[in-house]
C-alpha atoms as an extended CHARMM CRD file, in Angstrom:
* protein
*
       112  EXT
         1         1  MET       CA             46.7530000000       15.6480000000      -14.7190000000  PROA      1               0.0000000000
         2         2  PHE       CA             48.8410000000       12.4570000000      -14.5050000000  PROA      2               0.0000000000
         3         3  GLN       CA             52.1810000000       12.1040000000      -16.1970000000  PROA      3               0.0000000000
         4         4  LYS       CA             53.1140000000        8.6900000000      -17.6050000000  PROA      4               0.0000000000
         5         5  ALA       CA             55.5180000000        8.1750000000      -14.6820000000  PROA      5               0.0000000000
         6         6  ASP       CA             52.6910000000        8.9000000000      -12.2150000000  PROA      6               0.0000000000
         7         7  GLU       CA             50.4830000000        6.3340000000      -13.9090000000  PROA      7               0.0000000000
         8         8  GLN       CA             53.2290000000        3.7050000000      -13.7670000000  PROA      8               0.0000000000
         9         9  TYR       CA             53.9150000000        4.4980000000      -10.1080000000  PROA      9               0.0000000000
        10        10  LEU       CA             50.2280000000        4.1480000000       -9.1950000000  PROA      10              0.0000000000
        11        11  LEU       CA             49.8490000000        0.9140000000      -11.1570000000  PROA      11              0.0000000000
        12        12  GLY       CA             52.9110000000       -0.4820000000       -9.3850000000  PROA      12              0.0000000000
        13        13  LYS       CA             51.4970000000        0.4440000000       -5.9790000000  PROA      13              0.0000000000
        14        14  LEU       CA             48.1360000000       -1.0900000000       -6.9190000000  PROA      14              0.0000000000
        15        15  GLY       CA             49.9390000000       -4.2940000000       -7.8830000000  PROA      15              0.0000000000
        16        16  MET       CA             51.5920000000       -4.3780000000       -4.4610000000  PROA      16              0.0000000000
        17        17  ASN       CA             48.2610000000       -3.7590000000       -2.6760000000  PROA      17              0.0000000000
        18        18  GLU       CA             49.4480000000       -0.4270000000       -1.2530000000  PROA      18              0.0000000000
        19        19  VAL       CA             46.7000000000        1.9450000000       -2.3960000000  PROA      19              0.0000000000
        20        20  VAL       CA             43.7940000000        3.1060000000       -0.2460000000  PROA      20              0.0000000000
        21        21  LEU       CA             40.5130000000        4.0430000000       -1.9410000000  PROA      21              0.0000000000
        22        22  PHE       CA             38.3810000000        6.7350000000       -0.3150000000  PROA      22              0.0000000000
        23        23  LEU       CA             34.8140000000        7.0700000000       -1.5870000000  PROA      23              0.0000000000
        24        24  GLY       CA             32.4350000000        9.8830000000       -0.7860000000  PROA      24              0.0000000000
        25        25  ALA       CA             28.7400000000        9.4200000000       -0.0730000000  PROA      25              0.0000000000
        26        26  GLY       CA             27.8380000000       10.2030000000       -3.6810000000  PROA      26              0.0000000000
        27        27  PHE       CA             29.5370000000        7.0310000000       -4.8900000000  PROA      27              0.0000000000
        28        28  SER       CA             26.5440000000        4.8980000000       -3.8960000000  PROA      28              0.0000000000
        29        29  SER       CA             23.9850000000        7.2030000000       -5.4990000000  PROA      29              0.0000000000
        30        30  GLU       CA             23.6570000000        5.0170000000       -8.6060000000  PROA      30              0.0000000000
        31        31  ALA       CA             22.8420000000        1.9120000000       -6.5720000000  PROA      31              0.0000000000
        32        32  LYS       CA             19.2180000000        0.9770000000       -5.8910000000  PROA      32              0.0000000000
        33        33  ASN       CA             17.7540000000       -0.0490000000       -2.5660000000  PROA      33              0.0000000000
        34        34  ILE       CA             15.2980000000       -2.8620000000       -1.9070000000  PROA      34              0.0000000000
        35        35  ASP       CA             12.4310000000       -0.5380000000       -2.8240000000  PROA      35              0.0000000000
        36        36  GLY       CA             14.0220000000        0.0480000000       -6.2480000000  PROA      36              0.0000000000
        37        37  MET       CA             14.8790000000        3.6580000000       -5.4260000000  PROA      37              0.0000000000
        38        38  GLN       CA             18.2890000000        5.2710000000       -5.8350000000  PROA      38              0.0000000000
        39        39  ILE       CA             20.2510000000        5.5840000000       -2.6030000000  PROA      39              0.0000000000
        40        40  PRO       CA             19.5630000000        9.0870000000       -1.2270000000  PROA      40              0.0000000000
        41        41  ILE       CA             22.4010000000       11.4400000000       -0.4150000000  PROA      41              0.0000000000
        42        42  GLY       CA             22.5610000000       14.7130000000        1.5070000000  PROA      42              0.0000000000
        43        43  ASP       CA             19.3850000000       16.7410000000        1.2500000000  PROA      43              0.0000000000
        44        44  GLN       CA             17.4930000000       13.7840000000       -0.2190000000  PROA      44              0.0000000000
        45        45  PHE       CA             17.9940000000       11.7550000000        2.9410000000  PROA      45              0.0000000000
        46        46  SER       CA             17.3730000000       14.8020000000        5.1400000000  PROA      46              0.0000000000
        47        47  LYS       CA             14.0040000000       15.2300000000        3.4410000000  PROA      47              0.0000000000
        48        48  MET       CA             13.1930000000       11.5520000000        4.0630000000  PROA      48              0.0000000000
        49        49  LEU       CA             14.0080000000       12.0200000000        7.7490000000  PROA      49              0.0000000000
        50        50  TRP       CA             11.9060000000       15.1960000000        7.8390000000  PROA      50              0.0000000000
        51        51  ASN       CA              8.9310000000       13.2700000000        6.4840000000  PROA      51              0.0000000000
        52        52  PHE       CA              9.5600000000       10.2470000000        8.7340000000  PROA      52              0.0000000000
        53        53  LEU       CA              9.6140000000       12.5130000000       11.7960000000  PROA      53              0.0000000000
        54        54  GLY       CA              6.3230000000       14.0850000000       10.6970000000  PROA      54              0.0000000000
        55        55  TYR       CA              7.3990000000       17.7130000000       10.6980000000  PROA      55              0.0000000000
        56        56  ASP       CA              4.8480000000       20.2150000000        9.4760000000  PROA      56              0.0000000000
        57        57  GLY       CA              5.3230000000       22.0210000000        6.1990000000  PROA      57              0.0000000000
        58        58  ASP       CA              7.7830000000       21.5030000000        3.4080000000  PROA      58              0.0000000000
        59        59  TYR       CA             11.3160000000       20.3690000000        4.1100000000  PROA      59              0.0000000000
        60        60  ASP       CA             13.3410000000       23.4730000000        4.9940000000  PROA      60              0.0000000000
        61        61  TYR       CA             16.8320000000       22.1680000000        4.0760000000  PROA      61              0.0000000000
        62        62  THR       CA             17.8710000000       21.5070000000        7.6530000000  PROA      62              0.0000000000
        63        63  PRO       CA             21.3700000000       19.9330000000        7.4060000000  PROA      63              0.0000000000
        64        64  LEU       CA             21.6480000000       16.1550000000        7.4330000000  PROA      64              0.0000000000
        65        65  ASN       CA             23.6130000000       16.0110000000       10.6900000000  PROA      65              0.0000000000
        66        66  THR       CA             20.8640000000       17.9640000000       12.4710000000  PROA      66              0.0000000000
        67        67  MET       CA             18.1040000000       15.8380000000       10.9380000000  PROA      67              0.0000000000
        68        68  PHE       CA             19.9050000000       12.6240000000       11.8610000000  PROA      68              0.0000000000
        69        69  GLU       CA             20.3310000000       13.7830000000       15.4710000000  PROA      69              0.0000000000
        70        70  ALA       CA             16.5960000000       14.5180000000       15.5850000000  PROA      70              0.0000000000
        71        71  PHE       CA             15.9450000000       11.0620000000       14.0960000000  PROA      71              0.0000000000
        72        72  ILE       CA             18.1010000000        9.3470000000       16.7490000000  PROA      72              0.0000000000
        73        73  GLU       CA             16.5580000000       11.3170000000       19.6010000000  PROA      73              0.0000000000
        74        74  SER       CA             12.9620000000       11.0700000000       18.3880000000  PROA      74              0.0000000000
        75        75  PRO       CA             10.4340000000        9.0290000000       20.3540000000  PROA      75              0.0000000000
        76        76  LYS       CA              9.6710000000        6.9330000000       17.2750000000  PROA      76              0.0000000000
        77        77  LYS       CA              9.8940000000        3.1850000000       17.8190000000  PROA      77              0.0000000000
        78        78  LEU       CA             13.3660000000        1.7200000000       17.3800000000  PROA      78              0.0000000000
        79        79  ASP       CA             11.9420000000       -0.9260000000       15.0190000000  PROA      79              0.0000000000
        80        80  ASP       CA             10.5040000000        1.8190000000       12.8050000000  PROA      80              0.0000000000
        81        81  LYS       CA             13.8610000000        3.6050000000       12.7320000000  PROA      81              0.0000000000
        82        82  LYS       CA             15.6680000000        0.3740000000       11.8490000000  PROA      82              0.0000000000
        83        83  HSD       CA             13.1250000000       -0.3370000000        9.1280000000  PROA      83              0.0000000000
        84        84  LEU       CA             13.6860000000        3.0800000000        7.5340000000  PROA      84              0.0000000000
        85        85  ILE       CA             17.4750000000        2.6660000000        7.5710000000  PROA      85              0.0000000000
        86        86  ASN       CA             17.3200000000       -0.9020000000        6.2360000000  PROA      86              0.0000000000
        87        87  GLN       CA             14.8240000000       -0.0700000000        3.4760000000  PROA      87              0.0000000000
        88        88  THR       CA             16.7930000000        2.9830000000        2.4570000000  PROA      88              0.0000000000
        89        89  PHE       CA             20.3420000000        1.6210000000        2.4960000000  PROA      89              0.0000000000
        90        90  THR       CA             20.0940000000       -2.1040000000        1.7560000000  PROA      90              0.0000000000
        91        91  ILE       CA             21.3600000000       -2.4620000000       -1.8060000000  PROA      91              0.0000000000
        92        92  SER       CA             19.4310000000       -4.6620000000       -4.2160000000  PROA      92              0.0000000000
        93        93  ASP       CA             20.9860000000       -3.5560000000       -7.5060000000  PROA      93              0.0000000000
        94        94  PHE       CA             24.0110000000       -1.6060000000       -8.6440000000  PROA      94              0.0000000000
        95        95  PRO       CA             25.6680000000       -0.6640000000      -11.9350000000  PROA      95              0.0000000000
        96        96  ASP       CA             28.1980000000       -3.0720000000      -13.4350000000  PROA      96              0.0000000000
        97        97  SER       CA             30.7890000000       -0.3100000000      -13.2210000000  PROA      97              0.0000000000
        98        98  TYR       CA             30.9310000000       -0.8800000000       -9.4490000000  PROA      98              0.0000000000
        99        99  LEU       CA             32.3240000000       -4.3620000000      -10.1200000000  PROA      99              0.0000000000
       100       100  SER       CA             35.4030000000       -2.9460000000      -11.8440000000  PROA      100             0.0000000000
       101       101  ILE       CA             36.3000000000       -1.1170000000       -8.6250000000  PROA      101             0.0000000000
       102       102  ALA       CA             35.9500000000       -4.3290000000       -6.6040000000  PROA      102             0.0000000000
       103       103  LYS       CA             38.3960000000       -6.1580000000       -8.8850000000  PROA      103             0.0000000000
       104       104  ILE       CA             41.3010000000       -3.9000000000       -7.9020000000  PROA      104             0.0000000000
       105       105  PRO       CA             43.3750000000       -5.1550000000       -4.9410000000  PROA      105             0.0000000000
       106       106  TRP       CA             42.9070000000       -2.1100000000       -2.6970000000  PROA      106             0.0000000000
       107       107  PHE       CA             44.8000000000       -2.0770000000        0.5940000000  PROA      107             0.0000000000
       108       108  LYS       CA             41.6970000000       -0.6090000000        2.2400000000  PROA      108             0.0000000000
       109       109  ILE       CA             38.4710000000        1.0490000000        1.1340000000  PROA      109             0.0000000000
       110       110  TYR       CA             36.9240000000        3.8310000000        3.1950000000  PROA      110             0.0000000000
       111       111  THR       CA             33.5890000000        5.4930000000        2.6100000000  PROA      111             0.0000000000
       112       112  ILE       CA             31.4850000000        8.1140000000        4.3100000000  PROA      112             0.0000000000
């Protein structure tokens, strides 16, 4: 994939703090939240929202954006919504490999 010249170019740009890192949602999936559970992604979080909202039946794979809109618009208490988000996405533990990424002088880091 990379030629030696490409590698040297990228390393030079990293050294000058000119590289942007873009991480997808799956990057955090190995981290654990304050409940000791892995951070949910995609359908996993949609299913959590489905259960939180109290829908009947098994989760039907409604897309995450639709489930999140229903979550926002639901009459559930704001404190309950905040609690779910905080419990689900507050990180308590993560693999050591994440530290190696933090050591690099990225110009910016974006994530979704």
